[in-house]
Coordinates of C-alpha atoms and ligand atoms in Angstrom, one line a residue:
M112 CA 0.1 0.0 0.1
K113 CA 2.9 2.5 0.8
K114 CA 4.1 1.9 -2.5
Y115 CA 1.0 2.3 -4.3
F116 CA 0.6 5.6 -2.7
Q117 CA 4.3 6.4 -3.0
F118 CA 4.7 7.2 0.1
E119 CA 8.5 7.0 -0.2
E120 CA 8.8 9.5 -3.2
L121 CA 6.6 11.9 -1.4
G122 CA 8.6 11.9 1.8
T123 CA 5.1 10.9 3.8
N124 CA 4.2 8.3 5.9
Y125 CA 0.7 6.8 7.3
R126 CA 1.0 9.4 10.2
T127 CA 1.1 12.4 8.7
E128 CA -1.8 11.2 5.9
I129 CA -4.2 10.2 8.5
I130 CA -4.0 13.9 10.2
A131 CA -3.9 15.5 7.1
G132 CA -7.1 13.3 5.7
I133 CA -8.9 14.3 9.3
T134 CA -8.2 18.1 8.7
T135 CA -9.4 18.3 5.5
F136 CA -12.6 16.5 6.7
L137 CA -12.7 19.2 9.7
S138 CA -12.5 21.6 7.0
M139 CA -15.1 20.5 5.2
A140 CA -17.6 18.8 7.0
Y141 CA -20.2 22.0 7.5
I142 CA -21.1 21.1 3.9
L143 CA -23.0 17.8 5.6
F144 CA -25.4 20.6 7.1
V145 CA -25.1 23.2 5.1
N146 CA -25.6 21.2 1.3
P147 CA -29.1 20.3 2.8
F148 CA -30.0 23.5 4.0
T149 CA -29.3 25.7 1.0
L150 CA -30.6 23.1 -1.5
S151 CA -33.9 23.2 0.6
L152 CA -33.9 26.8 0.3
G153 CA -34.0 26.7 4.0
A154 CA -33.4 30.4 4.8
V155 CA -36.5 31.4 2.5
K156 CA -39.3 31.0 4.7
D157 CA -41.9 31.5 1.9
F158 CA -41.3 28.8 -0.2
P159 CA -43.6 26.4 -0.5
N160 CA -42.7 23.3 1.2
E161 CA -43.6 20.4 -1.6
L162 CA -41.7 22.3 -3.6
R163 CA -38.6 21.9 -1.7
I164 CA -35.9 19.1 -2.0
D165 CA -35.7 16.5 0.8
Q166 CA -33.2 17.2 3.8
G167 CA -32.3 14.3 4.9
A168 CA -31.8 12.6 1.4
V169 CA -29.3 15.7 0.8
F170 CA -27.9 14.5 3.5
V171 CA -26.8 11.4 2.6
A172 CA -26.4 12.0 -1.0
T173 CA -23.6 14.9 0.0
A174 CA -21.9 12.7 2.2
L175 CA -22.2 9.3 -0.5
A176 CA -21.0 11.8 -3.1
A177 CA -18.5 13.5 -1.2
A178 CA -17.2 9.7 -0.2
Y179 CA -17.0 8.6 -3.8
G180 CA -15.1 11.6 -4.9
C181 CA -12.4 11.2 -2.4
I182 CA -12.0 7.6 -2.2
L183 CA -11.5 7.6 -6.0
M184 CA -8.8 11.0 -5.9
G185 CA -7.1 9.0 -3.7
I186 CA -6.8 5.4 -4.8
L187 CA -7.2 6.7 -8.9
A188 CA -5.5 10.3 -9.3
R189 CA -3.6 9.4 -6.1
Y190 CA -3.7 13.3 -5.0
P191 CA -4.6 14.2 -1.3
I192 CA -7.3 16.8 -2.8
A193 CA -11.2 15.9 -1.4
L194 CA -14.4 16.6 -3.1
A195 CA -17.7 17.4 -1.9
P196 CA -20.8 19.2 -3.5
G197 CA -19.6 23.0 -3.9
M198 CA -21.0 25.9 -2.2
G199 CA -20.6 27.9 -5.5
L200 CA -22.9 25.9 -7.4
N201 CA -25.1 24.7 -4.9
A202 CA -25.9 28.7 -4.4
F203 CA -26.7 29.0 -8.2
F204 CA -28.8 25.6 -7.8
A205 CA -30.9 26.6 -5.2
F206 CA -31.2 30.8 -5.3
T207 CA -31.0 31.0 -9.4
V208 CA -32.6 28.0 -10.9
V209 CA -35.0 27.0 -8.4
L210 CA -36.1 30.0 -7.0
H211 CA -35.3 32.8 -9.4
M212 CA -36.2 30.5 -12.6
H213 CA -39.0 28.6 -11.3
I214 CA -37.2 25.3 -12.5
P215 CA -38.1 22.4 -10.0
W216 CA -35.5 20.3 -8.0
Q217 CA -36.0 17.5 -9.9
T218 CA -35.5 19.0 -13.3
A219 CA -32.2 21.0 -12.3
L220 CA -30.5 17.6 -10.5
A221 CA -31.2 16.1 -14.3
G222 CA -29.4 19.3 -15.5
V223 CA -26.7 18.3 -13.2
F224 CA -26.6 15.2 -14.2
V225 CA -26.2 15.9 -18.2
S226 CA -23.4 18.7 -17.0
G227 CA -21.4 15.8 -15.7
V228 CA -21.9 13.7 -19.0
I229 CA -20.4 16.4 -21.0
F230 CA -17.7 16.9 -18.2
T231 CA -16.9 13.1 -18.5
I232 CA -16.6 13.2 -22.1
L233 CA -14.6 16.0 -22.4
S234 CA -11.9 14.6 -19.8
L235 CA -11.8 11.9 -22.1
T236 CA -10.8 13.6 -24.8
G237 CA -7.9 16.3 -25.8
I238 CA -10.6 19.2 -25.8
R239 CA -9.8 19.4 -22.2
E240 CA -6.4 20.8 -22.7
K241 CA -7.9 22.7 -25.8
I242 CA -10.2 25.0 -23.5
I243 CA -8.2 25.0 -20.6
D244 CA -5.5 26.8 -22.4
A245 CA -7.6 28.9 -24.5
I246 CA -9.1 30.7 -21.4
P247 CA -6.9 33.7 -19.7
V248 CA -6.1 33.1 -16.4
E249 CA -7.2 36.6 -15.8
L250 CA -10.8 35.1 -16.5
K251 CA -10.5 32.0 -14.2
Y252 CA -9.2 33.8 -11.3
A253 CA -12.4 36.1 -11.9
V254 CA -15.0 33.3 -12.1
G255 CA -13.5 31.8 -8.9
S256 CA -13.6 35.3 -7.2
G257 CA -16.6 36.5 -8.2
I258 CA -18.3 33.1 -6.8
G259 CA -16.6 33.8 -3.8
L260 CA -18.6 37.3 -3.5
F261 CA -21.4 35.6 -4.2
I262 CA -21.2 33.1 -1.6
T263 CA -20.4 35.8 0.9
F264 CA -23.4 37.8 -0.3
I265 CA -25.7 35.0 0.1
G266 CA -24.4 34.4 3.4
L267 CA -25.3 38.2 4.4
Q268 CA -28.4 38.3 3.8
N269 CA -29.0 34.6 5.3
A270 CA -28.2 36.0 8.3
K271 CA -30.1 39.3 8.0
I272 CA -26.8 41.3 8.1
I273 CA -27.5 43.1 4.7
V274 CA -31.0 43.2 4.1
D275 CA -33.1 44.6 1.1
N276 CA -33.8 48.9 1.3
P277 CA -36.5 50.2 -1.1
A278 CA -34.0 53.5 -1.6
T279 CA -30.7 51.5 -2.2
L280 CA -31.7 48.1 -3.3
V281 CA -29.6 46.9 -0.1
G282 CA -28.3 47.8 3.2
L283 CA -27.2 47.3 6.7
S284 CA -29.8 46.0 9.0
D285 CA -30.6 46.8 12.4
L286 CA -28.7 44.2 14.0
K287 CA -31.3 43.9 16.1
D288 CA -33.1 40.1 15.5
G289 CA -31.6 37.6 18.2
N290 CA -30.8 35.3 15.2
T291 CA -28.7 38.0 13.1
L292 CA -26.6 38.4 16.3
L293 CA -26.1 35.1 16.6
A294 CA -24.5 34.8 13.3
I295 CA -21.9 38.1 14.1
F296 CA -21.4 36.0 16.8
G297 CA -20.3 32.8 15.1
L298 CA -18.7 34.6 12.5
F299 CA -16.7 36.2 15.1
V300 CA -15.7 33.1 16.6
T301 CA -14.8 31.8 13.4
I302 CA -12.3 34.8 12.0
I303 CA -10.7 34.0 15.8
L304 CA -10.4 30.3 15.4
M305 CA -9.2 30.5 11.4
V306 CA -6.6 33.6 11.8
R307 CA -5.3 31.3 15.0
K308 CA -5.3 28.7 12.5
V309 CA -7.2 26.6 14.2
N310 CA -7.8 23.2 11.9
G311 CA -11.3 22.9 11.2
S312 CA -12.0 26.4 12.0
V313 CA -15.2 26.7 10.0
F314 CA -16.9 23.6 11.6
Y315 CA -15.8 24.4 15.1
G316 CA -17.1 27.8 14.5
M317 CA -20.4 26.0 13.2
V318 CA -20.3 23.9 16.5
I319 CA -19.8 26.5 19.0
T320 CA -22.6 29.0 17.1
A321 CA -25.2 26.3 17.6
I322 CA -24.3 25.3 21.0
V323 CA -24.6 29.4 22.1
G324 CA -28.0 29.6 20.0
M325 CA -29.4 26.6 22.1
I326 CA -27.7 28.6 25.2
F327 CA -30.0 31.4 24.2
G328 CA -33.1 29.4 23.1
L329 CA -32.8 30.9 19.3
I330 CA -32.0 26.8 18.3
K331 CA -33.9 23.6 20.0
V332 CA -32.1 21.1 21.4
P333 CA -31.7 17.9 19.8
D334 CA -32.9 14.8 21.2
K335 CA -29.8 12.8 19.8
I336 CA -26.5 13.3 18.3
V337 CA -26.2 9.8 16.6
G338 CA -29.2 8.4 14.6
A339 CA -30.2 5.8 11.8
V340 CA -28.8 7.2 8.3
P341 CA -31.9 9.4 6.5
D342 CA -33.9 7.9 4.0
I343 CA -32.1 8.8 0.4
S344 CA -35.4 7.7 -1.2
P345 CA -36.9 11.3 -2.5
T346 CA -34.0 12.1 -4.3
F347 CA -32.1 8.9 -5.2
G348 CA -32.4 8.5 -9.1
V349 CA -34.5 11.3 -9.6
A350 CA -32.3 13.0 -12.1
L351 CA -32.4 10.5 -14.4
Q352 CA -36.2 10.3 -14.4
H353 CA -36.3 13.5 -15.0
L354 CA -33.8 13.8 -18.0
P355 CA -36.7 14.5 -20.6
D356 CA -37.3 18.0 -19.0
I357 CA -34.4 19.4 -19.7
F358 CA -34.7 20.0 -23.1
S359 CA -35.6 23.9 -23.2
L360 CA -33.8 26.8 -23.9
K361 CA -33.9 28.0 -20.3
M362 CA -32.4 24.6 -19.0
L363 CA -29.8 24.8 -22.1
G364 CA -28.3 27.9 -20.3
V365 CA -28.6 26.4 -17.0
V366 CA -26.7 23.5 -18.2
L367 CA -24.2 25.3 -19.7
T368 CA -23.2 27.2 -16.6
F369 CA -23.0 24.0 -14.5
F370 CA -20.6 22.3 -16.8
I371 CA -18.3 25.7 -17.5
V372 CA -18.4 26.8 -13.5
D373 CA -17.2 23.6 -12.8
F374 CA -14.7 22.9 -15.2
F375 CA -13.1 26.4 -14.2
D376 CA -13.6 25.6 -10.4
A377 CA -12.1 21.9 -10.8
T378 CA -9.0 22.5 -13.0
G379 CA -8.4 25.7 -11.0
T380 CA -8.6 24.1 -7.4
L381 CA -6.6 21.1 -8.8
L382 CA -3.8 23.0 -9.9
A383 CA -3.8 25.2 -7.2
V384 CA -3.5 22.5 -4.2
A385 CA -1.6 20.3 -6.1
N386 CA 0.9 23.6 -6.6
Q387 CA 0.9 24.1 -2.8
A388 CA 1.6 19.9 -2.5
G389 CA 4.9 20.7 -4.9
L390 CA 3.2 17.8 -7.0
L391 CA 3.3 19.8 -10.1
K392 CA 5.8 18.8 -13.1
D393 CA 6.9 21.7 -15.4
N394 CA 4.0 23.9 -13.8
K395 CA 1.7 20.9 -15.2
L396 CA -0.4 18.2 -13.5
P397 CA 0.8 15.0 -13.5
R398 CA -2.5 12.6 -14.2
A399 CA -4.7 15.6 -14.9
G400 CA -7.0 13.6 -17.1
K401 CA -7.4 11.0 -14.0
A402 CA -8.4 14.0 -11.6
L403 CA -10.7 15.6 -14.0
L404 CA -12.5 12.6 -14.6
V405 CA -13.1 11.4 -11.0
D406 CA -14.6 15.0 -10.5
A407 CA -16.6 14.9 -13.3
T408 CA -17.4 11.2 -12.6
A409 CA -18.5 12.7 -8.9
V410 CA -20.8 15.2 -10.4
M411 CA -23.0 12.6 -12.6
V412 CA -22.9 9.8 -9.3
G413 CA -23.7 13.2 -6.7
A414 CA -26.7 14.0 -9.4
V415 CA -28.2 10.7 -9.0
L416 CA -27.6 10.7 -5.3
G417 CA -29.3 13.9 -5.3
T418 CA -26.8 16.9 -4.8
S419 CA -26.0 19.8 -7.0
T420 CA -22.4 19.3 -8.3
T421 CA -19.5 18.0 -6.5
T422 CA -16.3 19.4 -7.2
S423 CA -12.5 19.2 -6.0
Y424 CA -12.6 21.4 -2.5
V425 CA -10.3 24.5 -2.1
E426 CA -10.2 23.3 1.9
S427 CA -8.3 20.3 0.9
S428 CA -5.0 22.8 1.0
A429 CA -5.8 22.6 5.0
G430 CA -5.0 18.8 4.7
V431 CA -2.0 19.9 2.5
A432 CA -0.8 22.3 5.0
A433 CA -0.9 19.9 7.9
G434 CA 1.4 17.6 5.5
G435 CA -0.6 15.6 3.1
R436 CA 0.6 14.7 -0.1
S437 CA -0.5 11.1 -1.4
G438 CA -3.7 10.1 -2.6
F439 CA -4.0 7.8 1.1
S440 CA -5.2 11.2 2.9
A441 CA -8.0 11.6 0.5
V442 CA -9.5 8.1 0.9
V443 CA -9.2 9.1 4.9
T444 CA -11.3 12.2 4.5
G445 CA -13.6 9.9 2.0
I446 CA -14.3 7.3 4.8
L447 CA -14.9 10.0 7.4
F448 CA -17.2 11.2 5.2
L449 CA -19.3 7.6 5.2
L450 CA -18.8 7.6 9.2
S451 CA -20.7 11.5 9.3
L452 CA -23.7 9.5 7.6
F453 CA -24.6 8.7 11.2
F454 CA -24.7 12.3 12.8
S455 CA -27.9 13.2 10.8
P456 CA -29.8 14.2 14.0
L457 CA -27.7 17.4 14.1
L458 CA -29.3 18.7 10.7
S459 CA -32.0 20.3 13.0
V460 CA -29.6 22.3 14.9
V461 CA -27.8 23.9 11.6
T462 CA -30.2 27.2 11.0
A463 CA -29.2 30.2 8.9
P464 CA -27.4 31.8 11.7
V465 CA -25.2 28.7 12.1
T466 CA -24.5 28.2 8.5
A467 CA -24.1 32.0 7.6
P468 CA -20.8 32.8 8.8
A469 CA -19.3 29.6 6.8
L470 CA -20.6 30.8 3.9
I471 CA -19.1 34.0 4.4
I472 CA -15.8 32.9 5.5
V473 CA -15.7 30.3 2.2
G474 CA -15.9 33.5 0.1
V475 CA -13.1 34.9 1.6
L476 CA -11.3 31.7 0.6
M477 CA -12.4 31.7 -2.7
V478 CA -11.5 35.1 -3.4
S479 CA -7.6 35.3 -2.6
S480 CA -7.2 34.4 -6.2
I481 CA -8.3 38.1 -7.2
G482 CA -4.4 39.2 -6.3
E483 CA -3.5 37.0 -9.8
I484 CA -5.0 39.3 -11.9
D485 CA -2.8 41.7 -13.6
W486 CA -5.0 45.2 -12.6
K487 CA -2.7 47.3 -14.6
K488 CA -3.5 45.8 -17.7
L489 CA -7.0 47.5 -18.2
E490 CA -7.8 45.2 -21.6
V491 CA -7.8 42.0 -18.7
A492 CA -8.7 44.2 -15.5
I493 CA -12.0 45.3 -17.0
P494 CA -13.5 41.9 -18.1
A495 CA -12.3 40.0 -15.3
F496 CA -13.7 43.0 -12.8
F497 CA -17.1 43.0 -14.7
T498 CA -17.3 39.2 -14.0
L499 CA -16.5 39.2 -10.6
I500 CA -18.7 42.6 -9.6
T501 CA -21.8 41.4 -11.7
M502 CA -22.0 37.9 -9.9
P503 CA -23.1 39.0 -6.6
L504 CA -25.1 42.3 -7.9
S505 CA -27.1 40.1 -10.9
Y506 CA -27.7 37.2 -8.2
S507 CA -26.1 34.6 -11.1
I508 CA -22.5 33.1 -11.7
A509 CA -23.6 32.7 -14.7
T510 CA -24.1 36.4 -16.0
G511 CA -20.7 36.8 -14.5
I512 CA -19.2 34.7 -16.4
A513 CA -21.4 35.8 -19.4
V514 CA -20.4 39.3 -18.9
G515 CA -16.9 38.4 -18.7
F516 CA -16.7 36.6 -22.1
I517 CA -18.2 39.6 -23.8
F518 CA -15.9 42.3 -22.8
Y519 CA -12.3 40.2 -22.9
P520 CA -12.4 39.9 -26.9
I521 CA -13.6 43.6 -26.5
T522 CA -11.2 44.8 -24.6
M523 CA -8.2 43.0 -26.2
I524 CA -9.0 44.0 -29.5
L525 CA -8.7 47.6 -28.6
R526 CA -5.7 47.4 -27.1
G527 CA -4.8 45.8 -30.4
R528 CA -4.3 42.5 -28.9
G529 CA -7.1 40.5 -30.9
K530 CA -4.3 38.3 -31.8
E531 CA -3.3 36.4 -28.8
V532 CA -7.6 35.9 -28.2
H533 CA -8.0 32.5 -28.6
P534 CA -10.5 31.4 -31.5
I535 CA -12.6 29.3 -29.2
L536 CA -13.1 32.7 -27.2
Y537 CA -14.6 34.4 -30.2
V538 CA -17.1 31.2 -30.5
L539 CA -18.1 31.6 -26.7
F540 CA -18.3 35.9 -27.5
V541 CA -21.5 34.6 -30.0
I542 CA -22.5 31.8 -27.6
F543 CA -22.6 34.4 -24.5
I544 CA -24.4 37.4 -26.8
L545 CA -27.3 34.9 -27.6
Y546 CA -27.2 33.9 -23.9
F547 CA -28.2 37.8 -23.3
L548 CA -30.3 37.5 -26.0
F549 CA -32.6 34.3 -25.5
L550 CA -31.6 32.1 -22.7
R551 CA -31.4 34.5 -20.0
E552 CA -34.2 34.6 -17.5
Ligands
GUN700 N1 -13.4 24.9 -5.3 C1 -14.3 25.0 -4.4 N2 -14.2 24.8 -3.2 C2 -15.2 24.9 -2.5 N3 -15.2 24.9 -1.1 C3 -16.6 25.0 -0.9 N4 -17.2 25.2 -2.1 C4 -16.3 25.2 -3.0 C5 -16.5 25.2 -4.0 O1 -17.5 25.7 -4.7 N5 -15.6 25.2 -5.1

């Protein structure tokens, strides 16, 4: 086993890899509770209950999809990179697709499945590299950062820190509500733990916030912590049954967004985490095809189980920081996701003020790539900036991407650098213009 995972070449051992796997798990365990809450639109009180996805089933789907992704990434691609349903696309799934576009969650899951099929086909062919090379790094970074701003905005709204305002659209609330104060407390706790570099700071932040919420009577005390695994049948296989529903112009835009966002997210995250672990060779990712294939199949598996897009997690960097170098640490993380299936009773304590600090802080992690953009070159800075500011303001990751891809060729041509723009980007330019004309809801 040590040989298979190349412990010697990588200068690692079982102890380090197990600690790294646990560290990554603790850094991302929040998703077990945040994902069911977000996908079922838990923070939107006036949404009809019969249109909500079942929280227990999503909890099981989240744990199983993450376990599948982590274990396969560890064994097949042998990277210390963990996967789980991403916060960027679960927000897009819930708030843009289900809430704003009025698409049923069943159809949206079918869309996630198809985006996984497209990603899998691309991962198996050479088109993958062509697209990766064609997209300018500034736009890749801008998409990641824009999603970060979007997630933070959702967190601030869920906590009712930022509320609607008839004069200015949005504004700061009076901060008097008990739940809002609890979320602010949770944010401070999480920030303290994070800045002090405590492993699993987001998770522990949620635990402390929930306990304080129970003490102050804002959250109901659960009758037990360990319980039977919830029933997954409300979501299992629904994506496949609803495949015929996705043939509409509206869904075309949604599927393309699921695909493009995950494609960017996965390639960016794999490169960043592998680089941090010193695993890149000549600035390239060895076994990139296998790693992307794992990510792509995890999207399909997750959709069939009942969750929005499963993706490689930036939080894997916590495990790498703890010394994780081999795929063994990802396997450890995956096994812990399997064990967590028995902790579903804790779902009831994870309310909006408990999840909001996690959303707000994950935004900080995702926005960090903003520094990689060359702000002095306006021909790249302008499209990058429009992408990242449009995501939270239009409440849509898709619109942010579209705006960036429309402005990029224009500013590059104006600067006399039109020849450097890859032909694929001119094709995307036309596609995104069509998106604004016909596909956008
Ligand atoms: N890369 C990545 N990491 C995450 N961590 C939490 N959510 C996400 C996501 O959507 N993408």
